[in-house]
Each structure stands twice: as structure tokens, then as C-alpha cells.
mmCIF file of C-alpha atoms and ligand atoms in Angstrom:
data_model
loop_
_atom_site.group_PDB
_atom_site.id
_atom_site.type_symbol
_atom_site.label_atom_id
_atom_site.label_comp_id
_atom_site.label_asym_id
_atom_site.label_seq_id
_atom_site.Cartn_x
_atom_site.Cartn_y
_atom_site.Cartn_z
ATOM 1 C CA UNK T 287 -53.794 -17.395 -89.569
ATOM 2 C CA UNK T 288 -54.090 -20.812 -88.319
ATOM 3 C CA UNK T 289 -52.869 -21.429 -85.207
ATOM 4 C CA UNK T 290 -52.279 -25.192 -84.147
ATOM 5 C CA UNK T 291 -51.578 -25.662 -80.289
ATOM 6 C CA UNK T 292 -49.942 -28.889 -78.948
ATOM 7 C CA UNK T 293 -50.691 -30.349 -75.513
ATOM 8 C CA UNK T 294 -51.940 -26.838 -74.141
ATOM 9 C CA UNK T 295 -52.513 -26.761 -70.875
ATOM 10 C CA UNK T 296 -56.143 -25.087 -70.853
ATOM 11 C CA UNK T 297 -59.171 -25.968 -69.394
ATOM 12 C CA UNK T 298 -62.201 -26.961 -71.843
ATOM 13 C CA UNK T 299 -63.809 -24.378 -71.475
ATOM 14 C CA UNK T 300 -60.838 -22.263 -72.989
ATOM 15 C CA UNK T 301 -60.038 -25.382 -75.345
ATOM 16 C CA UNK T 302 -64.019 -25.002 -76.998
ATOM 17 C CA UNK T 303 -63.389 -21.192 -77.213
ATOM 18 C CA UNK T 304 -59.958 -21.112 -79.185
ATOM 19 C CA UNK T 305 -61.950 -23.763 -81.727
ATOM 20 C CA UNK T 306 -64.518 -22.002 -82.032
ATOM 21 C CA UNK T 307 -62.270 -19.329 -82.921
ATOM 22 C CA UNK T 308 -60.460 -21.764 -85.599
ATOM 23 C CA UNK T 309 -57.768 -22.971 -83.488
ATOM 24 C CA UNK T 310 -56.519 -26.673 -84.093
ATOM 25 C CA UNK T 311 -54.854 -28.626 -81.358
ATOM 26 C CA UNK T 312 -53.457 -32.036 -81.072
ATOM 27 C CA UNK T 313 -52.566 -34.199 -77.712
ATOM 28 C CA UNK T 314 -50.237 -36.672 -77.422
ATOM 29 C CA UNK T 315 -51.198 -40.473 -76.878
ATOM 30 C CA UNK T 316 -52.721 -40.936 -73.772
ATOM 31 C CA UNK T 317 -53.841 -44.599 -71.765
ATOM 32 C CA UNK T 318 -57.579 -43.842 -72.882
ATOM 33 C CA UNK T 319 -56.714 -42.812 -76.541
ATOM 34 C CA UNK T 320 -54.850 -45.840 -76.804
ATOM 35 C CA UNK T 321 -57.645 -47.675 -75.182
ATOM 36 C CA UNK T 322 -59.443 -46.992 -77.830
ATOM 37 C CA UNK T 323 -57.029 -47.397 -80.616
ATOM 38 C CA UNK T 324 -56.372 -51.059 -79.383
ATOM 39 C CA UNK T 325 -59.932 -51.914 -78.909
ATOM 40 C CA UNK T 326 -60.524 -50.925 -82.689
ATOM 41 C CA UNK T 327 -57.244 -52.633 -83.888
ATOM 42 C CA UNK T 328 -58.527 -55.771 -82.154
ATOM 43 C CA UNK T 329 -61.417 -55.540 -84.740
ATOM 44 C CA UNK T 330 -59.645 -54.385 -87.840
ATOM 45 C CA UNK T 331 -57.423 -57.517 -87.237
ATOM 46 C CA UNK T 332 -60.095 -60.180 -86.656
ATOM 47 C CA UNK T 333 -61.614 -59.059 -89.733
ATOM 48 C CA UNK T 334 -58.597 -59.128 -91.876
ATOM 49 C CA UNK T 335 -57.719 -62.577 -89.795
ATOM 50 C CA UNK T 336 -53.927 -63.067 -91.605
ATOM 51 C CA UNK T 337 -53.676 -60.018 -94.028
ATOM 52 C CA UNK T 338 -52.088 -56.678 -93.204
ATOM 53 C CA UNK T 339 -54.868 -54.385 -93.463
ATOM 54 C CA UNK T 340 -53.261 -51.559 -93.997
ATOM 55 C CA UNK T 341 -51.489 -53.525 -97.270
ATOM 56 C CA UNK T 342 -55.007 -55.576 -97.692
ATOM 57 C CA UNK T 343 -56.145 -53.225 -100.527
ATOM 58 C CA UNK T 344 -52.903 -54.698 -102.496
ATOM 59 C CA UNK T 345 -53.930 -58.346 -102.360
ATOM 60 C CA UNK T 346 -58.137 -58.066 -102.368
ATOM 61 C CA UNK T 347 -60.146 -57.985 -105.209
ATOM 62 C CA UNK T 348 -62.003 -54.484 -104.681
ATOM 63 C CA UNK T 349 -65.840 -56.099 -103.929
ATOM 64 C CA UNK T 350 -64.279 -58.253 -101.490
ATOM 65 C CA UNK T 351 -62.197 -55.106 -99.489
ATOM 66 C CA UNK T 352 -65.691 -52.990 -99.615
ATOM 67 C CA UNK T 353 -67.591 -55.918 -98.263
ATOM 68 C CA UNK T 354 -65.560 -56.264 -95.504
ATOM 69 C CA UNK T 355 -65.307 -52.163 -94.332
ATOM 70 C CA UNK T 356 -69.147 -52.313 -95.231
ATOM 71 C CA UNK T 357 -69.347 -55.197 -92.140
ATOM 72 C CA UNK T 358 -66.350 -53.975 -89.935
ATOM 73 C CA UNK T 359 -67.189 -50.030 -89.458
ATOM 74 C CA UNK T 360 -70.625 -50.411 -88.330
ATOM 75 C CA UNK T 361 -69.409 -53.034 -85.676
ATOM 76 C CA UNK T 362 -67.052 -50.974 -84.313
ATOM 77 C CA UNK T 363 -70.139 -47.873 -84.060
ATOM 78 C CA UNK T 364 -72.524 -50.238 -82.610
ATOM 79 C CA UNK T 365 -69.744 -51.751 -79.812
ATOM 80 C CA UNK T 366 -70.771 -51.214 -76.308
ATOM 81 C CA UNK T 367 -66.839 -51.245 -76.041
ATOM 82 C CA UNK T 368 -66.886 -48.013 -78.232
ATOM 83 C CA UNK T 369 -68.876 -46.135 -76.289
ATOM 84 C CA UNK T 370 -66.997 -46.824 -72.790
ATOM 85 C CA UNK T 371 -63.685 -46.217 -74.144
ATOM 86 C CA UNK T 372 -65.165 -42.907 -75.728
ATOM 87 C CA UNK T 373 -66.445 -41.883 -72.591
ATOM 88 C CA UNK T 374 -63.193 -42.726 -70.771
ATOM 89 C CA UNK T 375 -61.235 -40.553 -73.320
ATOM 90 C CA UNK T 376 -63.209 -37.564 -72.893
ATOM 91 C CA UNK T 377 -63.288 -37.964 -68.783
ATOM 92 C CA UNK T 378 -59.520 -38.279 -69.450
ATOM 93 C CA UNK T 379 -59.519 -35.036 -71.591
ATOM 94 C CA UNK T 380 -62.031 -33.088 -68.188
ATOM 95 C CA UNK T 381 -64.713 -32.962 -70.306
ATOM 96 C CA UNK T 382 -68.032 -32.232 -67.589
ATOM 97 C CA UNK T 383 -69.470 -35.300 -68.089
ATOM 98 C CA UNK T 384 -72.843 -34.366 -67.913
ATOM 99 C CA UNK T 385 -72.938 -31.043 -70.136
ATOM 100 C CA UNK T 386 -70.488 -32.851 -73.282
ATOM 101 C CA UNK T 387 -72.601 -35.034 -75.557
ATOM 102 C CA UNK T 388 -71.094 -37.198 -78.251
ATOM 103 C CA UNK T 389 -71.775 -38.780 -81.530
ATOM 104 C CA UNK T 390 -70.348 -42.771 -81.817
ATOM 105 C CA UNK T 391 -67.315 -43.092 -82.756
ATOM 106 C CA UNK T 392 -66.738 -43.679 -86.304
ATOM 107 C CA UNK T 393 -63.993 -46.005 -88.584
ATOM 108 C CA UNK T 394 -63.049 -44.103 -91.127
ATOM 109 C CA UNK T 395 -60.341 -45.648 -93.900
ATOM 110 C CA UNK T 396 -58.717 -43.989 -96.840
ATOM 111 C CA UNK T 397 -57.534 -46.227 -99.581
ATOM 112 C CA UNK T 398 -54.292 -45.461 -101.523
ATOM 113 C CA UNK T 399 -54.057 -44.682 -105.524
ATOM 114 C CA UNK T 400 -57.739 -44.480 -105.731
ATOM 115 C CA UNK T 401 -58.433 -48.053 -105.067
ATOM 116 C CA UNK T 402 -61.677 -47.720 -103.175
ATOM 117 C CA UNK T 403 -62.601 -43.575 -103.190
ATOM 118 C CA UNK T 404 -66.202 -43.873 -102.968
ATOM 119 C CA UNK T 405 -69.448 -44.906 -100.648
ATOM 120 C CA UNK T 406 -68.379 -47.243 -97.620
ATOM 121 C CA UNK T 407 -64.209 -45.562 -97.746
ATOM 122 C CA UNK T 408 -65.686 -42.451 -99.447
ATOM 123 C CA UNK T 409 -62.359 -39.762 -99.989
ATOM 124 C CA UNK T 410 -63.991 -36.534 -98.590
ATOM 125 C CA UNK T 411 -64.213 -34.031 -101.098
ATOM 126 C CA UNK T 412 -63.715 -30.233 -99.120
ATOM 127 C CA UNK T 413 -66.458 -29.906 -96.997
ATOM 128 C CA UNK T 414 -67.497 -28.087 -93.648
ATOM 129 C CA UNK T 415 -69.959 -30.379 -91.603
ATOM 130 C CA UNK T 416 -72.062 -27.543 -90.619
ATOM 131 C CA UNK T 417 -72.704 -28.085 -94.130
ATOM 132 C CA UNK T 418 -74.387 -31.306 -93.176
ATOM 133 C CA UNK T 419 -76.425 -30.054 -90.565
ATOM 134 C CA UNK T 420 -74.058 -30.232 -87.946
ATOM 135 C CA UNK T 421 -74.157 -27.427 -85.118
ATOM 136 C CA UNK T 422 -71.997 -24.712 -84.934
ATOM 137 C CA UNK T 423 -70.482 -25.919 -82.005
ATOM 138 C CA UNK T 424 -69.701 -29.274 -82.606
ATOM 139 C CA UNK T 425 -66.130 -30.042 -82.286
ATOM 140 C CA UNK T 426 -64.322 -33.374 -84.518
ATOM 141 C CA UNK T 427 -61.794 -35.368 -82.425
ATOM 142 C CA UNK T 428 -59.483 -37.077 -84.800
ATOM 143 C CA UNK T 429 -57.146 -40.240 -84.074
ATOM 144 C CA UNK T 430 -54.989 -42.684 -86.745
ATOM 145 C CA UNK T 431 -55.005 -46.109 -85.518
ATOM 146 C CA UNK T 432 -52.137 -46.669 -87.307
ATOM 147 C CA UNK T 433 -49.398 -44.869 -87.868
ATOM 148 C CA UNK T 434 -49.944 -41.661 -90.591
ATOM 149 C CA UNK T 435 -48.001 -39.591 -92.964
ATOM 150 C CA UNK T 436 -48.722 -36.195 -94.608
ATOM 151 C CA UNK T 437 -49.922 -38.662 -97.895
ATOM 152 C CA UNK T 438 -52.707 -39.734 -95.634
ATOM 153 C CA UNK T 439 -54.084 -37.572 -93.636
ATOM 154 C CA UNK T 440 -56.541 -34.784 -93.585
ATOM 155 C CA UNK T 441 -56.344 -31.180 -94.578
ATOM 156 C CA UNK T 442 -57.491 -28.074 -92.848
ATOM 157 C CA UNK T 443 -57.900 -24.984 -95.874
ATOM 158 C CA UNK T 444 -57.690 -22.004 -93.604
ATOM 159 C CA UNK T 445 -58.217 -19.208 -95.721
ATOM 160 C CA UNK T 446 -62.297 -20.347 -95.811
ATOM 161 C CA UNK T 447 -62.554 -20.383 -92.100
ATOM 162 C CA UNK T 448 -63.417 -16.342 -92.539
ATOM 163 C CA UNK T 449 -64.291 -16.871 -96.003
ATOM 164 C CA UNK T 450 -67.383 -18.414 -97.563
ATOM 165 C CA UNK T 451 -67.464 -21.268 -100.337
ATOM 166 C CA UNK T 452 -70.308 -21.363 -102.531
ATOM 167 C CA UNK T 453 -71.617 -24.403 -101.489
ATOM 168 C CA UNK T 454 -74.712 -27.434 -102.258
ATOM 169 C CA UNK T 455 -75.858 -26.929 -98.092
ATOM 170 C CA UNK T 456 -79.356 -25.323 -99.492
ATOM 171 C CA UNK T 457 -80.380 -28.382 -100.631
ATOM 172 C CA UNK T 458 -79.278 -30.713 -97.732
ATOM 173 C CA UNK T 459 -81.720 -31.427 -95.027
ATOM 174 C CA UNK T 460 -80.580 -34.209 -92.538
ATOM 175 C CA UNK T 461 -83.785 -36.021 -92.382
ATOM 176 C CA UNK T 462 -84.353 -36.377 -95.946
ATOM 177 C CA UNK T 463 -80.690 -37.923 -96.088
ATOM 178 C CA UNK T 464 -81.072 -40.011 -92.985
ATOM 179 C CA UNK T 465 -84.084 -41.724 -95.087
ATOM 180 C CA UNK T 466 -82.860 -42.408 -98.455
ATOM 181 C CA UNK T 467 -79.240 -42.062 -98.517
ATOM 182 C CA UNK T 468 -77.644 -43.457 -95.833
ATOM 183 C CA UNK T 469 -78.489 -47.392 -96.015
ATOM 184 C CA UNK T 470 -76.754 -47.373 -99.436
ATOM 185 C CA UNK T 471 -73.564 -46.216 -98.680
ATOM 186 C CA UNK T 472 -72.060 -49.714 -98.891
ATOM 187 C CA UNK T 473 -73.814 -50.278 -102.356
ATOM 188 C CA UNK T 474 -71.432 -46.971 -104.248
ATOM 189 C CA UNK T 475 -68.070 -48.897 -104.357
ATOM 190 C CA UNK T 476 -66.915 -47.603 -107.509
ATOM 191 C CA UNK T 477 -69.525 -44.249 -108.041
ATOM 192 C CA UNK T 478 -71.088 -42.087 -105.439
ATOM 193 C CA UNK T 479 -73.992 -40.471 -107.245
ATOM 194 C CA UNK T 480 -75.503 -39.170 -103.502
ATOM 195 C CA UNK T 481 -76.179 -35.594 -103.849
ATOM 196 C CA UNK T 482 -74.031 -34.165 -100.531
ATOM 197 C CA UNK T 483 -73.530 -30.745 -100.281
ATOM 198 C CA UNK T 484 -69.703 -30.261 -102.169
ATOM 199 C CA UNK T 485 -68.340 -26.656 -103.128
ATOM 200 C CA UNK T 486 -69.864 -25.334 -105.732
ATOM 201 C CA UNK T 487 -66.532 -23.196 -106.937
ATOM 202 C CA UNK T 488 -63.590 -23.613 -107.155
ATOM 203 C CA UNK T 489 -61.631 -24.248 -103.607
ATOM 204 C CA UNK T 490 -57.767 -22.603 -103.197
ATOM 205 C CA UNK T 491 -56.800 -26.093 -101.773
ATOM 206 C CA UNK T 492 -53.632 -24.325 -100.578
ATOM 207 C CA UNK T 493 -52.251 -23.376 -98.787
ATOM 208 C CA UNK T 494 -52.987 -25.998 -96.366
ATOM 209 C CA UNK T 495 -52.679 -27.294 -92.879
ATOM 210 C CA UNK T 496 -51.718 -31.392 -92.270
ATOM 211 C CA UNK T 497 -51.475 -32.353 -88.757
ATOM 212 C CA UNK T 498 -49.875 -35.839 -88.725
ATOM 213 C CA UNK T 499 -50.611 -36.791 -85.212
ATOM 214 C CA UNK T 500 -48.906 -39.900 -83.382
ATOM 215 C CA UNK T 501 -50.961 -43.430 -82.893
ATOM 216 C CA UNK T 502 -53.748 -42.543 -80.910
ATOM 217 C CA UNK T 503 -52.774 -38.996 -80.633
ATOM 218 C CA UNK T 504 -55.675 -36.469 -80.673
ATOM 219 C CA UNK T 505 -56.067 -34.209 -83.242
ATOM 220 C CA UNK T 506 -59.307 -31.492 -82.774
ATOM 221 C CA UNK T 507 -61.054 -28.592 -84.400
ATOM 222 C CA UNK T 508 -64.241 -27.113 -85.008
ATOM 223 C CA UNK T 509 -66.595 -29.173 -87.421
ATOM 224 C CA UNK T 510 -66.866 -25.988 -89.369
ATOM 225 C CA UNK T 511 -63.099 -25.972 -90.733
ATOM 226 C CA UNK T 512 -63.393 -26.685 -94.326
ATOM 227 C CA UNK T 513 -61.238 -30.035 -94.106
ATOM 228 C CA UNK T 514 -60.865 -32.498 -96.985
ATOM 229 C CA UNK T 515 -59.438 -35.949 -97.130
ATOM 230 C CA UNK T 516 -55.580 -35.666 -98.910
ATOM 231 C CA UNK T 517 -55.376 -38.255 -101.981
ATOM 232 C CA UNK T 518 -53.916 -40.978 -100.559
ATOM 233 C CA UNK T 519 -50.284 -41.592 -102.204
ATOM 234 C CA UNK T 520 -48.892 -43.452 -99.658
ATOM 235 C CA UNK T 521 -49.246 -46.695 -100.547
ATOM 236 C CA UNK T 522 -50.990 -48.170 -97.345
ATOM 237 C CA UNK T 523 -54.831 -47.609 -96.366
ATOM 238 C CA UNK T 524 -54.911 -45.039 -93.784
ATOM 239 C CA UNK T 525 -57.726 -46.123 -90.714
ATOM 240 C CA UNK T 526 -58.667 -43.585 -88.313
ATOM 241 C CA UNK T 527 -61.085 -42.867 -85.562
ATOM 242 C CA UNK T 528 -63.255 -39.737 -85.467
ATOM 243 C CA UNK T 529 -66.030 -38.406 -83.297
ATOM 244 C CA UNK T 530 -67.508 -35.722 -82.468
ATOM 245 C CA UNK T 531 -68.642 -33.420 -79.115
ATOM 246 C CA UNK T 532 -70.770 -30.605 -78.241
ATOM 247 C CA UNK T 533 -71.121 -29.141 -74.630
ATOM 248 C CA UNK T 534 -74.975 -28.579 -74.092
ATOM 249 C CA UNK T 535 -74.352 -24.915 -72.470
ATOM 250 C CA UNK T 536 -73.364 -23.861 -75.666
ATOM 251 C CA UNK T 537 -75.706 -25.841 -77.876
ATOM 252 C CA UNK T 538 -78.077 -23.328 -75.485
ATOM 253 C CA UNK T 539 -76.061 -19.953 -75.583
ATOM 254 C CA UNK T 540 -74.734 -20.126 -78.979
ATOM 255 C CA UNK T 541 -71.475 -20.292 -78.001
ATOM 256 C CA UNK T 542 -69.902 -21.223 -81.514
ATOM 257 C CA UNK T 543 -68.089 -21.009 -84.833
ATOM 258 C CA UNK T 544 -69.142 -18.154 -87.263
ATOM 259 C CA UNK T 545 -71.363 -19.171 -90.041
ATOM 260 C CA UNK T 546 -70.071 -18.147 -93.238
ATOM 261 C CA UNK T 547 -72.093 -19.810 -95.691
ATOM 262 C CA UNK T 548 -74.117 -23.088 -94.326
ATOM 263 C CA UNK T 549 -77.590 -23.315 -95.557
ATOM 264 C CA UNK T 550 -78.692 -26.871 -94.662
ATOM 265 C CA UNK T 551 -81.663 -27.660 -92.783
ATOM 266 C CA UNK T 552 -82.399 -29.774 -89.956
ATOM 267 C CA UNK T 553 -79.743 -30.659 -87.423
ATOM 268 C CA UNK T 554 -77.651 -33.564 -86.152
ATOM 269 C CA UNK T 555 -77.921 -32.758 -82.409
ATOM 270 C CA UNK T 556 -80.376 -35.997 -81.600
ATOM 271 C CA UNK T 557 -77.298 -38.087 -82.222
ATOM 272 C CA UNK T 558 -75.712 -37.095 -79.229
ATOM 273 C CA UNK T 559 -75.284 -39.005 -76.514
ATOM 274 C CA UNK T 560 -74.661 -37.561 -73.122
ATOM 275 C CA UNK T 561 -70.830 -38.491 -71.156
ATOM 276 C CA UNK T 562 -72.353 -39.516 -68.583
ATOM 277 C CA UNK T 563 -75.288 -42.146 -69.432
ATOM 278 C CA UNK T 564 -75.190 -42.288 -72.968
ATOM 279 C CA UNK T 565 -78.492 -40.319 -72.999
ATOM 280 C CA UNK T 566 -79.691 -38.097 -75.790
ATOM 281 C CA UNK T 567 -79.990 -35.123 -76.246
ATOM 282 C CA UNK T 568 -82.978 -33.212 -74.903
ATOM 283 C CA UNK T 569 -86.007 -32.722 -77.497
ATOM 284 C CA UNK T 570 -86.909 -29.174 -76.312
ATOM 285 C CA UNK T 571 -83.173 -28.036 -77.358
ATOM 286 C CA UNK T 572 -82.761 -30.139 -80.662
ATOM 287 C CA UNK T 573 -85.874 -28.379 -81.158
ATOM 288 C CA UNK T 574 -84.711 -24.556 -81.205
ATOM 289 C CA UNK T 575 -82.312 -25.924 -84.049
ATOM 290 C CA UNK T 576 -84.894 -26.912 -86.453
ATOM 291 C CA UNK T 577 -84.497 -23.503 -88.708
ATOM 292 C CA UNK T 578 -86.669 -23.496 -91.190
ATOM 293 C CA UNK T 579 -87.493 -26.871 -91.652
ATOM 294 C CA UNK T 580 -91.117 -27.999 -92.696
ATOM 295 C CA UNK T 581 -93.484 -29.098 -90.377
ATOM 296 C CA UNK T 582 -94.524 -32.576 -91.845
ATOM 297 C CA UNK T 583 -90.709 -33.309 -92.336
ATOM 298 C CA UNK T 584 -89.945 -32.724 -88.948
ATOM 299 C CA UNK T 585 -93.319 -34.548 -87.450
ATOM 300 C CA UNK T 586 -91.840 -37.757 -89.625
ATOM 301 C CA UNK T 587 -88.236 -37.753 -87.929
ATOM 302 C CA UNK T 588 -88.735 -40.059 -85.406
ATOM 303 C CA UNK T 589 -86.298 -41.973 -82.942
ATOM 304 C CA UNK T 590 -82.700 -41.502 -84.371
ATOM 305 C CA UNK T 591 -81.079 -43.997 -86.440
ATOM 306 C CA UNK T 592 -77.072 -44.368 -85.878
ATOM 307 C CA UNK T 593 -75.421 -43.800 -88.864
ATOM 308 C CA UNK T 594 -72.206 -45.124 -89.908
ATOM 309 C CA UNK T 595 -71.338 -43.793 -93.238
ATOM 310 C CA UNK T 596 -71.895 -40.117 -92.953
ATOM 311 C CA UNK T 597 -68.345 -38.063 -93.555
ATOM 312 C CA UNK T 598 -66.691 -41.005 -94.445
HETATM 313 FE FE1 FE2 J 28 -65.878 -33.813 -92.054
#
């Protein structure tokens, strides 16, 4: 059963525990979420100057609609304005500001009638993102910045939240990506030949959840819902906002989803940023989530790099 709870009136810690659990919720539109959707309209609309963007995809030659995503989406990541109207959100939402850590926010468009499906507006096969090294606790806040429609959205396939997918995770580790697949997401317009970890079955794609929440409503569940991007057959591009959260005290205690079949190495956590001061996360804790990973790998991981095309 998936249960999806609207506006409840629970505290966080409550909200984390019903998502680890596989609940989905959605909040209204609230003066930070729509904060936030303005400030990213603002952009989207300078860099389509007199075009509807959501119609753009009708009137651009493909190269030239690609281009401009591949110039707009890391703009919006790297805006200082992101980050404060991110951090107003989740203050908004009683979030403790100095246990919740959060990744920048990310653009994410889905073309209609498979005009653009791959690298910089990639259509997200079925996926988990503990698959991609993401912890079990991390939680994906979802928002359309314009308005959706069940042709656009996402989809939540419950019956894998208890069972496992066979799945390419075994061969994923989040350094190795970070270094030679990430730059060259803007390159795969019309192919994507990045290995990412997909299903390696055949998925029951129903039945299904869609959530279809209002402009700059609030859609959130665990990252470890298998969730896919629909096909897009409503005629307009779909643009979005997602994030994602963790609370450090259970990053610590484990406090999280079940795994059912994840077998990635390396983890995501150093991306974090903390509420508060937009500090990362600490070393000694991204640390106890290395698994298994090899030594030399981990000795050449660095400072983190901000990436803008992962989960497109
Ligand atoms: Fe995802």
C-alpha cells in the first residue's frame, strides 16, 4: 500500500519516519515554495527572452533547445539565490536548521513526444537513487514550476518499495562517475550511452502512483522509491525543481529506508550542505558510508564537485 498524505500536520521528525516507511506527501504552495518557483521562472524566461518555454521545444531546432538547458540548469544550481530560497523553504517546512543538510537545487525539464529524452533533459528510466549512491535516508522534495498534468509528471511503482529489482547498482561507484561521466552530460542530446545503474528485468510499471502537485506545491518521498519519469504526451515541456535532504542524526543512527537491492559504492553525502551555513557535511561521517570502496579510489576523491546533471 501506498499511502500519500496531504498537508499533514506532523512534525519532521514524524514526516522523515512515515518516508522512510514509503509514505508520499505533498504540501500546498507556500510564500517560500513560490519564492523559489519565481526566482527560477525569472531565469527560464530570460533565457528563452520572447518564446514560451514550455512551447519552445515546438519552434527550436533540437541543438539549439539542448544548448540552452545545457547553460540555464547549471545557473540556476550555482545561484547564490538558490541556495537562500532553499534554505528559506525548508525553515518554512521546521526543518532544524542545523541537523538537515541539502543537495542544490536542481532544474529538471521533460520534453514532450520524445523531442529531447536524453543527456542534459535525460527522461529517467525507473530507478531508486540509493541506486546511485545516495543514502538511505535521503529524502527528494519535488516542485513543477509550471503548471503539471498526469502526462508529465513522475511516477512512484509501489509494489518495489518491499520488493527488489534486479538492478546495474554493482557496478556504480559515485566517484568513478563524478570523474568521467558527469561533464558530458550536455554532449548526449540524441544518445545516452553512460552506463547508470537501470533495472536489469523487467519492471511492473503499474500499477502506479502520479502526484500532480499545484505550482510550487511540494511533493516528497524517500529517494529509495523506485520513481521514473512518465513519457511526456502532453504536448508542453514539463520544468520542475528537485532537491534533496538528509537530517545528520539519522545519517548517524541509521534511521532509514530498507535496502532491498542497492549495491553501489561510494556515497553522495559530501554534497550536502548544512541549513544553516551552507556547510558540508562532516568527513568523519561521510566516512562510515564508504562500504566497500577501495582505498586508492577513495584517497583520489577530493573536494566535491557540484553536479548538475545527475537524475535528470
Ligand atoms: Fe531520482
Amino acid at each position: 500500500m501506498t499511502t500519500v498524505l496531504s498537508n499533514p500536520a506532523i512534525t519532521d521528525d514524524e514526516r522523515r519516519r512515515r518516508l522512510y516507511a514509503g509514505q508520499v506527501m505533498v504540501y500546498s504552495a507556500s510564500p517560500a515554495s513560490l519564492a523559489l518557483v519565481e526566482h527560477a521562472r525569472r531565469m527560464i524566461e530570460d533565457a528563452f527572452g520572447s518564446i514560451n518555454p514550455q512551447t519552445a521545444q515546438h519552434e527550436m531546432p533540437v541543438e539549439d533547445f539542448a544548448g540552452l538547458l545545457a547553460e540555464l540548469k547549471p545557473k540556476f544550481i550555482h545561484h547564490p539565490e538558490s541556495k537562500r530560497r532553499l534554505q528559506e523553504l525548508l525553515s518554512e517546512f521546521v526543518c532544524d536548521r542545523d541537523k538537515t543538510y541539502f543537495d542544490v537545487p536542481r532544474m529538471r525539464t521533460s520534453t514532450a513526444n520524445d523531442y529531447l529524452s536524453s543527456g542534459i533533459s535525460y527522461a529517467f528510466h525507473a530507478h531508486r537513487d540509493t541506486w546511485y549512491s545516495a543514502p538511505f535516508c535521503q529524502l527528494n522534495w519535488w516542485i513543477p514550476i509550471y503548471p503539471v498534468v498526469p502526462e508529465n509528471v513522475m511516477a512512484f511503482h509501489p509494489r518495489y518499495w518491499s520488493n527488489p529489482v534486479r538492478n546495474g547498482s554493482r557496478r556504480y561507484n559515485y566517484y568513478e562517475w563524478n570523474k568521467t561521466s558527469r561533464q558530458s552530460a550536455a554532449e548526449h542530446i540524441k544518445t545516452d550511452t553512460r552506463d547508470q545503474p537501470k533495472p536489469e528485468e523487467p519492471i511492473e510499471l503499474e500499477p502506479q502512483v502520479r502526484v500532480v502537485p499545484e505550482v510550487g506545491g511540494v511533493m516528497l518521498f524517500s529517494g529509495n522509491q523506485l520513481h521514473s519519469t512518465v513519457p511526456n504526451n502532453s504536448g508542453r515541456t514539463r520544468f520542475s525543481i528537485d532537491f534533496r535532504t538528509v537530517n545528520v542524526d539519522d545519517v548517524v543512527n541509521r534511521h532509514e529506508a530498507p535496502n532491498v537491492d542497492s549495491e553501489c559504492t561510494g556515497t553522495s553525502l559530501r554534497d550536502f550542505l548544512r541549513t544553516r551555513d551552507f556547510e558540508r557535511i562532516a568527513e568523519d561521517v561521510a566516512l562510515t558510508y564508504e562500504g566497500e570502496l577501495p582505498t586508492q579510489l577513495s584517497e583520489r576523491y577530493d573536494s566535491c564537485t557540484v553536479p548538475f546533471d545527475r537524475f535528470q
